[in-house]
Short mmCIF file of C-alpha atoms in Angstrom, two decimals:
data_model
loop_
_atom_site.label_atom_id
_atom_site.label_comp_id
_atom_site.label_asym_id
_atom_site.label_seq_id
_atom_site.Cartn_x
_atom_site.Cartn_y
_atom_site.Cartn_z
CA MET A 283 0.00 0.00 0.00
CA LYS A 284 2.83 2.33 0.96
CA ASP A 285 4.58 1.45 -2.28
CA MET A 286 1.48 2.41 -4.22
CA ASP A 287 1.24 5.76 -2.41
CA ASP A 288 4.92 6.40 -3.13
CA MET A 289 4.34 5.49 -6.76
CA GLU A 290 1.35 7.87 -7.03
CA GLN A 291 3.34 10.67 -5.46
CA THR A 292 6.25 10.04 -7.82
CA ILE A 293 3.88 10.13 -10.80
CA ASP A 294 2.16 13.28 -9.43
CA ALA A 295 5.54 14.95 -8.92
CA ALA A 296 6.41 14.27 -12.56
CA ARG A 297 3.38 16.26 -13.76
CA PRO A 298 4.12 19.80 -14.84
CA PRO A 299 2.60 22.56 -12.64
CA ARG A 300 -0.63 24.04 -13.99
CA PRO A 301 -0.16 27.46 -15.60
CA ALA A 302 -1.77 30.44 -13.85
CA ILE A 303 -4.06 31.11 -16.83
CA SER A 304 -5.52 27.61 -16.54
CA LYS A 305 -6.21 28.14 -12.80
CA LEU A 306 -7.83 31.51 -13.55
CA ALA A 307 -10.01 29.97 -16.29
CA ASP A 308 -11.13 27.25 -13.85
CA PHE A 309 -11.96 29.87 -11.22
CA LEU A 310 -14.02 31.96 -13.68
CA LEU A 311 -15.87 28.87 -14.90
CA LEU A 312 -16.60 27.86 -11.32
CA LEU A 313 -17.95 31.34 -10.59
CA LEU A 314 -20.16 31.12 -13.67
CA ALA A 315 -21.52 27.69 -12.77
CA SER A 316 -22.15 28.43 -9.11
CA GLY A 317 -23.64 31.79 -10.13
CA GLY A 318 -26.14 29.88 -12.27
CA VAL A 319 -27.04 27.64 -9.34
CA GLY A 320 -27.31 30.67 -7.05
CA TYR A 321 -29.63 32.37 -9.52
CA CYS A 322 -31.93 29.34 -9.62
CA ILE A 323 -31.95 29.06 -5.82
CA GLY A 324 -32.79 32.77 -5.64
CA LYS A 325 -35.63 32.29 -8.09
CA LEU A 326 -37.00 29.35 -6.10
CA MET A 327 -36.79 31.33 -2.87
CA ALA A 328 -38.62 34.26 -4.48
CA GLY A 329 -41.38 31.87 -5.61
CA ASP A 330 -40.99 32.78 -9.33
CA ASP A 331 -42.02 30.40 -12.14
CA PHE A 332 -39.32 28.22 -13.63
CA GLU A 333 -38.84 28.50 -17.38
CA VAL A 334 -36.98 26.38 -19.92
CA GLY A 335 -34.12 28.88 -19.98
CA ASP A 336 -33.63 28.21 -16.27
CA GLY A 337 -33.37 24.49 -17.06
CA GLY A 338 -30.69 25.43 -19.57
CA ILE A 339 -28.81 27.37 -16.87
CA ILE A 340 -28.96 24.33 -14.56
CA LEU A 341 -27.74 21.99 -17.34
CA LEU A 342 -24.91 24.37 -18.25
CA SER A 343 -23.90 24.71 -14.59
CA ALA A 344 -23.97 20.93 -14.15
CA ALA A 345 -21.83 20.48 -17.27
CA ILE A 346 -19.27 23.03 -16.00
CA PHE A 347 -19.18 21.43 -12.53
CA SER A 348 -18.59 17.99 -14.09
CA LEU A 349 -15.84 19.32 -16.34
CA LEU A 350 -14.10 21.04 -13.43
CA ALA A 351 -14.42 18.01 -11.16
CA TYR A 352 -12.85 15.88 -13.91
CA ARG A 353 -10.01 18.35 -14.37
CA GLN A 354 -9.59 18.52 -10.60
CA LEU A 355 -9.13 14.78 -10.32
CA LYS A 356 -6.84 14.67 -13.32
CA ALA A 357 -4.68 17.69 -12.70
CA PHE A 358 -4.25 18.20 -8.98
CA PRO A 359 -1.47 16.36 -7.20
CA GLN A 360 -2.71 13.57 -4.92
CA ALA A 361 -0.86 15.06 -1.94
CA ASN A 362 -2.78 18.37 -2.12
CA ARG A 363 -6.16 17.03 -3.18
CA LYS A 364 -7.93 17.70 0.17
CA GLN A 365 -6.72 21.31 0.14
CA GLU A 366 -7.89 21.76 -3.44
CA VAL A 367 -11.32 20.25 -2.76
CA THR A 368 -11.80 22.65 0.19
CA ARG A 369 -10.81 25.56 -2.00
CA TYR A 370 -13.21 24.34 -4.70
CA ALA A 371 -16.08 24.19 -2.15
CA VAL A 372 -15.33 27.71 -0.86
CA GLN A 373 -15.20 29.08 -4.41
CA THR A 374 -18.53 27.39 -5.18
CA GLY A 375 -20.15 29.04 -2.15
CA VAL A 376 -18.75 32.47 -3.01
CA GLY A 377 -19.83 32.01 -6.64
CA ALA A 378 -23.37 31.07 -5.58
CA ILE A 379 -23.71 34.25 -3.51
CA ILE A 380 -22.27 36.43 -6.30
CA GLY A 381 -24.53 34.70 -8.84
CA MET A 382 -27.62 35.15 -6.69
CA ALA A 383 -26.89 38.83 -6.11
CA GLY A 384 -25.97 39.50 -9.75
CA MET A 385 -29.00 37.77 -11.21
CA SER A 386 -31.33 39.43 -8.69
CA ALA A 387 -29.95 42.82 -9.76
CA ILE A 388 -30.44 41.99 -13.46
CA ILE A 389 -34.03 40.84 -12.86
CA LEU A 390 -34.73 43.98 -10.86
CA LEU A 391 -33.37 46.19 -13.64
CA LEU A 392 -34.51 44.30 -16.75
CA GLY A 393 -37.26 42.02 -15.41
CA ASP A 394 -40.03 43.55 -17.53
CA THR A 395 -37.98 43.37 -20.73
CA PHE A 396 -37.24 39.66 -20.18
CA GLU A 397 -40.88 39.05 -19.31
CA ASN A 398 -42.08 40.69 -22.54
CA MET A 399 -39.57 38.74 -24.61
CA ALA A 400 -40.62 35.52 -22.92
CA GLU A 401 -44.31 36.21 -23.55
CA GLN A 402 -43.67 36.63 -27.26
CA ALA A 403 -41.17 33.75 -27.24
CA LEU A 404 -38.79 36.11 -29.00
CA TYR A 405 -35.58 35.02 -27.38
CA TRP A 406 -35.97 31.45 -28.59
CA ASN A 407 -36.43 32.75 -32.14
CA LEU A 408 -33.35 34.89 -31.72
CA ALA A 409 -31.39 31.94 -30.30
CA ALA A 410 -32.56 29.78 -33.24
CA ILE A 411 -31.39 32.37 -35.77
CA LEU A 412 -28.00 32.69 -34.03
CA LEU A 413 -27.58 28.92 -33.95
CA ALA A 414 -28.64 28.65 -37.60
CA ALA A 415 -26.01 31.28 -38.46
CA LEU A 416 -23.40 29.24 -36.55
CA TYR A 417 -24.31 26.06 -38.46
CA ILE A 418 -24.16 27.91 -41.79
CA LEU A 419 -20.81 29.47 -40.83
CA VAL A 420 -19.36 26.03 -39.99
CA ALA A 421 -20.73 24.73 -43.31
CA LEU A 422 -19.05 27.57 -45.22
CA VAL A 423 -15.73 26.98 -43.41
CA LEU A 424 -15.91 23.28 -44.31
CA MET A 425 -16.66 24.17 -47.95
CA LEU A 426 -13.67 26.52 -48.04
CA LEU A 427 -11.45 23.90 -46.41
CA SER A 428 -12.50 21.29 -48.94
CA ALA A 429 -11.26 23.58 -51.72
CA ASN A 430 -7.75 23.99 -50.27
CA LYS A 431 -5.32 21.09 -50.44
CA LYS A 432 -2.92 22.51 -47.87
CA MET A 433 -5.66 23.03 -45.31
CA VAL A 434 -7.25 19.63 -45.90
CA ALA A 435 -3.95 17.88 -45.19
CA THR A 436 -3.77 17.41 -41.42
CA LYS A 437 -0.50 15.52 -42.03
CA PRO A 438 -0.04 13.45 -38.90
CA GLY A 439 3.67 12.65 -38.79
CA ASP A 440 4.30 15.10 -41.67
CA GLU A 441 3.26 12.58 -44.28
CA PRO A 442 2.41 13.97 -47.71
CA LEU A 443 -1.23 13.69 -48.71
CA SER A 444 -1.87 11.37 -51.64
CA ASP A 445 -4.33 12.38 -54.37
CA ASP A 446 -6.80 9.67 -53.32
CA GLU A 447 -6.72 10.82 -49.69
CA TYR A 448 -7.17 14.43 -50.74
CA LYS A 449 -10.18 13.52 -52.87
CA ASP A 450 -11.63 11.39 -50.06
CA THR A 451 -11.20 14.12 -47.43
CA ARG A 452 -12.67 16.76 -49.73
CA THR A 453 -15.73 14.58 -50.27
CA LEU A 454 -16.08 14.05 -46.51
CA PHE A 455 -15.91 17.81 -45.89
CA PHE A 456 -18.35 18.50 -48.72
CA TRP A 457 -21.07 16.15 -47.41
CA ALA A 458 -20.48 17.27 -43.81
CA ALA A 459 -20.86 20.90 -44.96
CA LEU A 460 -24.12 20.08 -46.76
CA GLY A 461 -25.40 18.35 -43.61
CA MET A 462 -24.54 21.40 -41.51
CA LEU A 463 -26.19 23.69 -44.05
CA ALA A 464 -29.36 21.61 -43.84
CA TYR A 465 -29.33 21.91 -40.02
CA GLY A 466 -28.93 25.69 -40.41
CA LEU A 467 -31.89 25.79 -42.82
CA ILE A 468 -34.08 23.73 -40.46
CA LEU A 469 -33.44 26.18 -37.64
CA GLY A 470 -33.63 29.29 -39.82
CA ILE A 471 -36.92 28.32 -41.51
CA THR A 472 -38.65 27.49 -38.23
CA ALA A 473 -37.40 30.69 -36.59
CA ILE A 474 -38.41 32.96 -39.47
CA TYR A 475 -41.73 31.41 -40.53
CA GLY A 476 -42.77 30.04 -37.13
CA LYS A 477 -43.10 33.42 -35.41
CA ASP A 478 -46.27 34.75 -37.03
CA ALA A 479 -48.03 31.59 -38.16
CA GLY A 480 -51.60 32.81 -38.76
CA GLY A 481 -52.63 29.57 -40.47
CA PRO A 482 -51.04 26.55 -42.17
CA ASN A 483 -47.94 27.66 -44.08
CA TRP A 484 -47.45 24.94 -46.71
CA PHE A 485 -44.41 26.60 -48.26
CA ALA A 486 -42.56 26.68 -44.91
CA LEU A 487 -43.57 23.08 -44.17
CA ALA A 488 -42.39 21.86 -47.59
CA THR A 489 -39.06 23.71 -47.23
CA LEU A 490 -38.58 22.30 -43.72
CA CYS A 491 -39.34 18.74 -44.89
CA SER A 492 -36.87 19.13 -47.80
CA ALA A 493 -34.16 20.35 -45.38
CA VAL A 494 -34.81 17.42 -43.02
CA ALA A 495 -34.71 14.96 -45.94
CA GLY A 496 -31.49 16.60 -47.19
CA GLN A 497 -29.88 16.34 -43.77
CA TRP A 498 -30.83 12.66 -43.46
CA THR A 499 -29.43 11.96 -46.93
CA CYS A 500 -26.10 13.60 -46.06
CA SER A 501 -25.87 11.63 -42.80
CA TYR A 502 -26.70 8.38 -44.62
CA ILE A 503 -24.09 9.00 -47.33
CA LEU A 504 -21.44 9.80 -44.71
CA TRP A 505 -22.37 6.70 -42.69
CA ARG A 506 -22.15 4.43 -45.76
CA ARG A 507 -19.03 6.00 -47.22
CA TYR A 508 -16.71 6.34 -44.23
CA ASP A 509 -15.10 3.81 -41.96
CA GLU A 510 -15.53 2.60 -38.39
CA LEU A 511 -14.03 5.70 -36.73
CA TYR A 512 -16.69 7.95 -38.28
CA ARG A 513 -19.42 5.45 -37.31
CA GLU A 514 -18.11 5.23 -33.74
CA VAL A 515 -18.15 9.03 -33.46
CA THR A 516 -21.71 9.15 -34.85
CA ARG A 517 -22.93 6.36 -32.55
CA THR A 518 -21.38 7.93 -29.44
CA ALA A 519 -22.62 11.44 -30.28
CA CYS A 520 -26.15 10.10 -30.88
CA ALA A 521 -26.15 8.15 -27.60
CA VAL A 522 -24.85 11.08 -25.53
CA SER A 523 -27.30 13.50 -27.18
CA TYR A 524 -30.18 11.10 -26.54
CA VAL A 525 -29.33 10.77 -22.84
CA MET A 526 -29.02 14.55 -22.45
CA VAL A 527 -32.36 15.20 -24.17
CA GLU A 528 -33.92 12.44 -22.06
CA ILE A 529 -32.67 14.09 -18.85
CA MET A 530 -34.01 17.45 -20.05
CA ILE A 531 -37.46 15.99 -20.77
CA VAL A 532 -37.57 14.15 -17.44
CA VAL A 533 -36.64 17.36 -15.57
CA TRP A 534 -39.23 19.36 -17.55
CA ALA A 535 -41.95 16.75 -16.96
CA GLY A 536 -41.12 16.60 -13.25
CA LEU A 537 -41.15 20.39 -12.86
CA THR A 538 -44.46 20.69 -14.72
CA LEU A 539 -46.14 17.85 -12.82
CA PHE A 540 -44.92 19.23 -9.49
CA GLY A 541 -46.54 22.58 -10.18
CA PHE A 542 -43.58 24.73 -11.27
CA SER A 543 -45.43 25.73 -14.50
CA VAL A 544 -42.49 25.59 -16.92
CA ARG A 545 -43.03 27.33 -20.26
CA PHE A 546 -41.78 25.06 -23.05
CA ASP A 547 -42.56 26.05 -26.62
CA PRO A 548 -41.58 24.10 -29.79
CA MET A 549 -38.86 26.61 -30.69
CA ALA A 550 -37.23 26.08 -27.27
CA VAL A 551 -37.21 22.32 -27.84
CA LEU A 552 -35.65 22.74 -31.27
CA VAL A 553 -32.94 25.16 -30.11
CA ILE A 554 -31.98 23.09 -27.06
CA MET A 555 -31.88 19.82 -29.03
CA MET A 556 -29.80 21.29 -31.84
CA THR A 557 -27.39 22.92 -29.38
CA ILE A 558 -26.94 19.62 -27.55
CA SER A 559 -26.41 17.85 -30.88
CA LEU A 560 -23.81 20.38 -32.11
CA VAL A 561 -21.82 20.52 -28.87
CA THR A 562 -21.89 16.74 -28.41
CA THR A 563 -20.82 15.99 -31.99
CA LEU A 564 -17.94 18.47 -31.84
CA THR A 565 -16.76 17.19 -28.44
CA VAL A 566 -16.95 13.51 -29.40
CA SER A 567 -15.19 14.17 -32.73
CA LEU A 568 -12.31 16.00 -31.06
CA ARG A 569 -11.96 13.35 -28.36
CA HIS A 570 -11.63 10.70 -31.09
CA GLY A 571 -9.02 12.73 -32.94
CA VAL A 572 -11.35 13.59 -35.85
CA ARG A 573 -10.52 17.12 -36.92
CA MET B 166 -5.35 2.76 -7.56
CA ILE B 167 -2.34 3.20 -9.81
CA ARG B 168 -2.74 5.91 -12.38
CA ASN B 169 -0.71 6.32 -15.53
CA ALA B 170 0.82 9.57 -16.75
CA SER B 171 -2.38 10.64 -18.52
CA GLY B 172 -4.31 10.21 -15.29
CA SER B 173 -6.48 7.27 -16.35
CA ALA B 174 -6.63 4.23 -14.12
CA GLN B 175 -4.77 1.23 -15.44
CA GLY B 176 -7.08 -1.60 -16.40
CA SER B 177 -10.12 0.63 -16.76
CA GLY B 178 -9.15 3.01 -19.55
CA LYS B 179 -8.22 2.58 -23.19
CA LEU B 180 -5.74 -0.03 -24.31
CA GLU B 181 -2.14 0.80 -24.97
CA ASN B 182 -0.92 -0.29 -28.39
CA ARG B 183 2.26 -0.91 -30.37
CA LEU B 184 0.77 -0.06 -33.74
CA LYS B 185 3.12 2.84 -34.47
CA GLU B 186 6.16 0.74 -33.52
CA LEU B 187 5.06 -2.11 -35.80
CA ARG B 188 4.21 0.27 -38.65
CA MET B 189 7.60 1.98 -38.38
CA ALA B 190 9.35 -1.41 -38.34
CA ALA B 191 7.55 -2.27 -41.59
CA ALA B 192 8.57 1.16 -42.97
CA TRP B 193 5.00 2.05 -43.88
CA SER B 194 3.40 5.47 -43.68
CA GLN B 195 0.04 5.89 -41.94
CA GLY B 196 -1.51 6.27 -45.38
CA GLU B 197 0.01 3.00 -46.62
CA LEU B 198 -1.14 1.11 -43.55
CA ALA B 199 -4.62 2.60 -43.85
CA LEU B 200 -4.78 1.45 -47.48
CA ARG B 201 -3.70 -2.08 -46.58
CA LEU B 202 -6.27 -2.31 -43.81
CA GLY B 203 -9.08 -0.66 -45.78
CA VAL B 204 -9.65 2.22 -43.34
CA SER B 205 -8.95 5.94 -43.33
CA ARG B 206 -5.64 7.45 -42.26
CA GLN B 207 -7.52 9.32 -39.52
CA THR B 208 -8.49 5.96 -38.05
CA ILE B 209 -4.87 4.80 -37.99
CA ASN B 210 -3.80 8.10 -36.43
CA ALA B 211 -6.58 7.92 -33.82
CA VAL B 212 -5.53 4.36 -32.85
CA GLU B 213 -1.84 5.26 -32.67
CA THR B 214 -2.54 8.27 -30.46
CA ASP B 215 -4.79 6.21 -28.13
CA LYS B 216 -7.90 8.19 -29.02
CA TYR B 217 -9.76 5.23 -30.45
CA ASP B 218 -9.78 1.49 -29.75
CA PRO B 219 -10.39 -0.34 -33.05
CA SER B 220 -13.18 -2.86 -33.58
CA LEU B 221 -12.36 -6.56 -33.17
CA PRO B 222 -12.39 -7.21 -36.97
CA LEU B 223 -9.90 -4.37 -37.53
CA ALA B 224 -7.68 -5.56 -34.66
CA LEU B 225 -7.68 -9.06 -36.20
CA ARG B 226 -6.78 -7.61 -39.59
CA MET B 227 -3.86 -5.75 -37.99
CA SER B 228 -2.76 -8.97 -36.32
CA LYS B 229 -2.80 -10.85 -39.66
CA LEU B 230 -1.04 -8.04 -41.51
CA PHE B 231 1.86 -7.78 -39.04
CA GLY B 232 1.91 -11.51 -38.21
CA VAL B 233 1.72 -10.70 -34.50
CA PRO B 234 -0.93 -11.91 -32.01
CA VAL B 235 -3.58 -9.30 -31.09
CA ASP B 236 -2.49 -9.21 -27.46
CA GLN B 237 1.01 -8.20 -28.57
CA ILE B 238 -0.37 -5.25 -30.51
CA PHE B 239 -2.87 -4.11 -27.90
CA ILE B 240 -1.85 -4.25 -24.26
CA ASP B 241 -4.41 -4.35 -21.49
CA HIS B 242 -3.14 -4.02 -17.92
CA TRP B 243 -6.19 -5.69 -16.45
CA ALA B 244 -5.56 -8.88 -14.50
CA PRO B 245 -8.09 -11.14 -12.76
CA LYS B 246 -8.25 -10.79 -8.98
CA SER B 247 -6.73 -13.80 -7.28
#
């Protein structure tokens, strides 16, 4: 047992010290996450209704806490772990108080504006348009990349890129860009045409269905064309996204059934699902070394 | 629990592998190896950098190609409790 402890300490000692900027980033993230929790506690204490955006704040805070806890375990030396955990707890408490105070001040100053936006469901439309723009931007970047041989070549180990590989990577980027563009269209169409729907809008529905069909086609082509790494990334991203959406729906159902009257419109569902999908896919791809 | 340099617990994380060593010994580039195995170069790179554990069929193909048993390409530190 003692040998193992010695071994752990030797391994810990071999790790390079964390740079100050990394510590500062962790501290700011912790403040943000605990501020989100503090805001929600404040809202509960004030007896205000919970909205979907609040669920988003809780999910974001939980994600930041998990990330920091993971980094904590990975980065801090075993010998100082107790000290670091205490510091982490103190920072969380301070962050919660700052978050509660800050959010209360914002609600006091801008409460009516937020309320009006929420009543007209404007901020979800705005979020959808921003997310659509992000998808379209990523699609354009991928299109540009696919046209440039130097940028396509990631060259692990400085190997030259053969013509076949270049062609293959360009095709991958092209279909991925089309898929992203379709996602952007889905969000954009719903945000633009969904706001003032006075009656059935067949044009918007047909365009949306075409975009969904286009996205599915791109995903199918990519699935068929590329190898097991791409399929593993797709499978993992789908599974993680599904679990996250499932948690969100369970939390929403629970809050609604327990009388917290959560407002949850279709645009909110779309924006949250697409955000989860985008973030999960990017994270899983990077973790598997797919750039 | 013993942790390796990357912080993951031995026996519970990804496998270590000797793919790069075997590829270098055969004087193949990642692209050449990918072509022989029928996968993308990104897959080979992801396996070599421990970001992806290949499927069993691909591991068996690697074993046949290099003429080395699978457990000499991929090393798992797990051992049954006595």
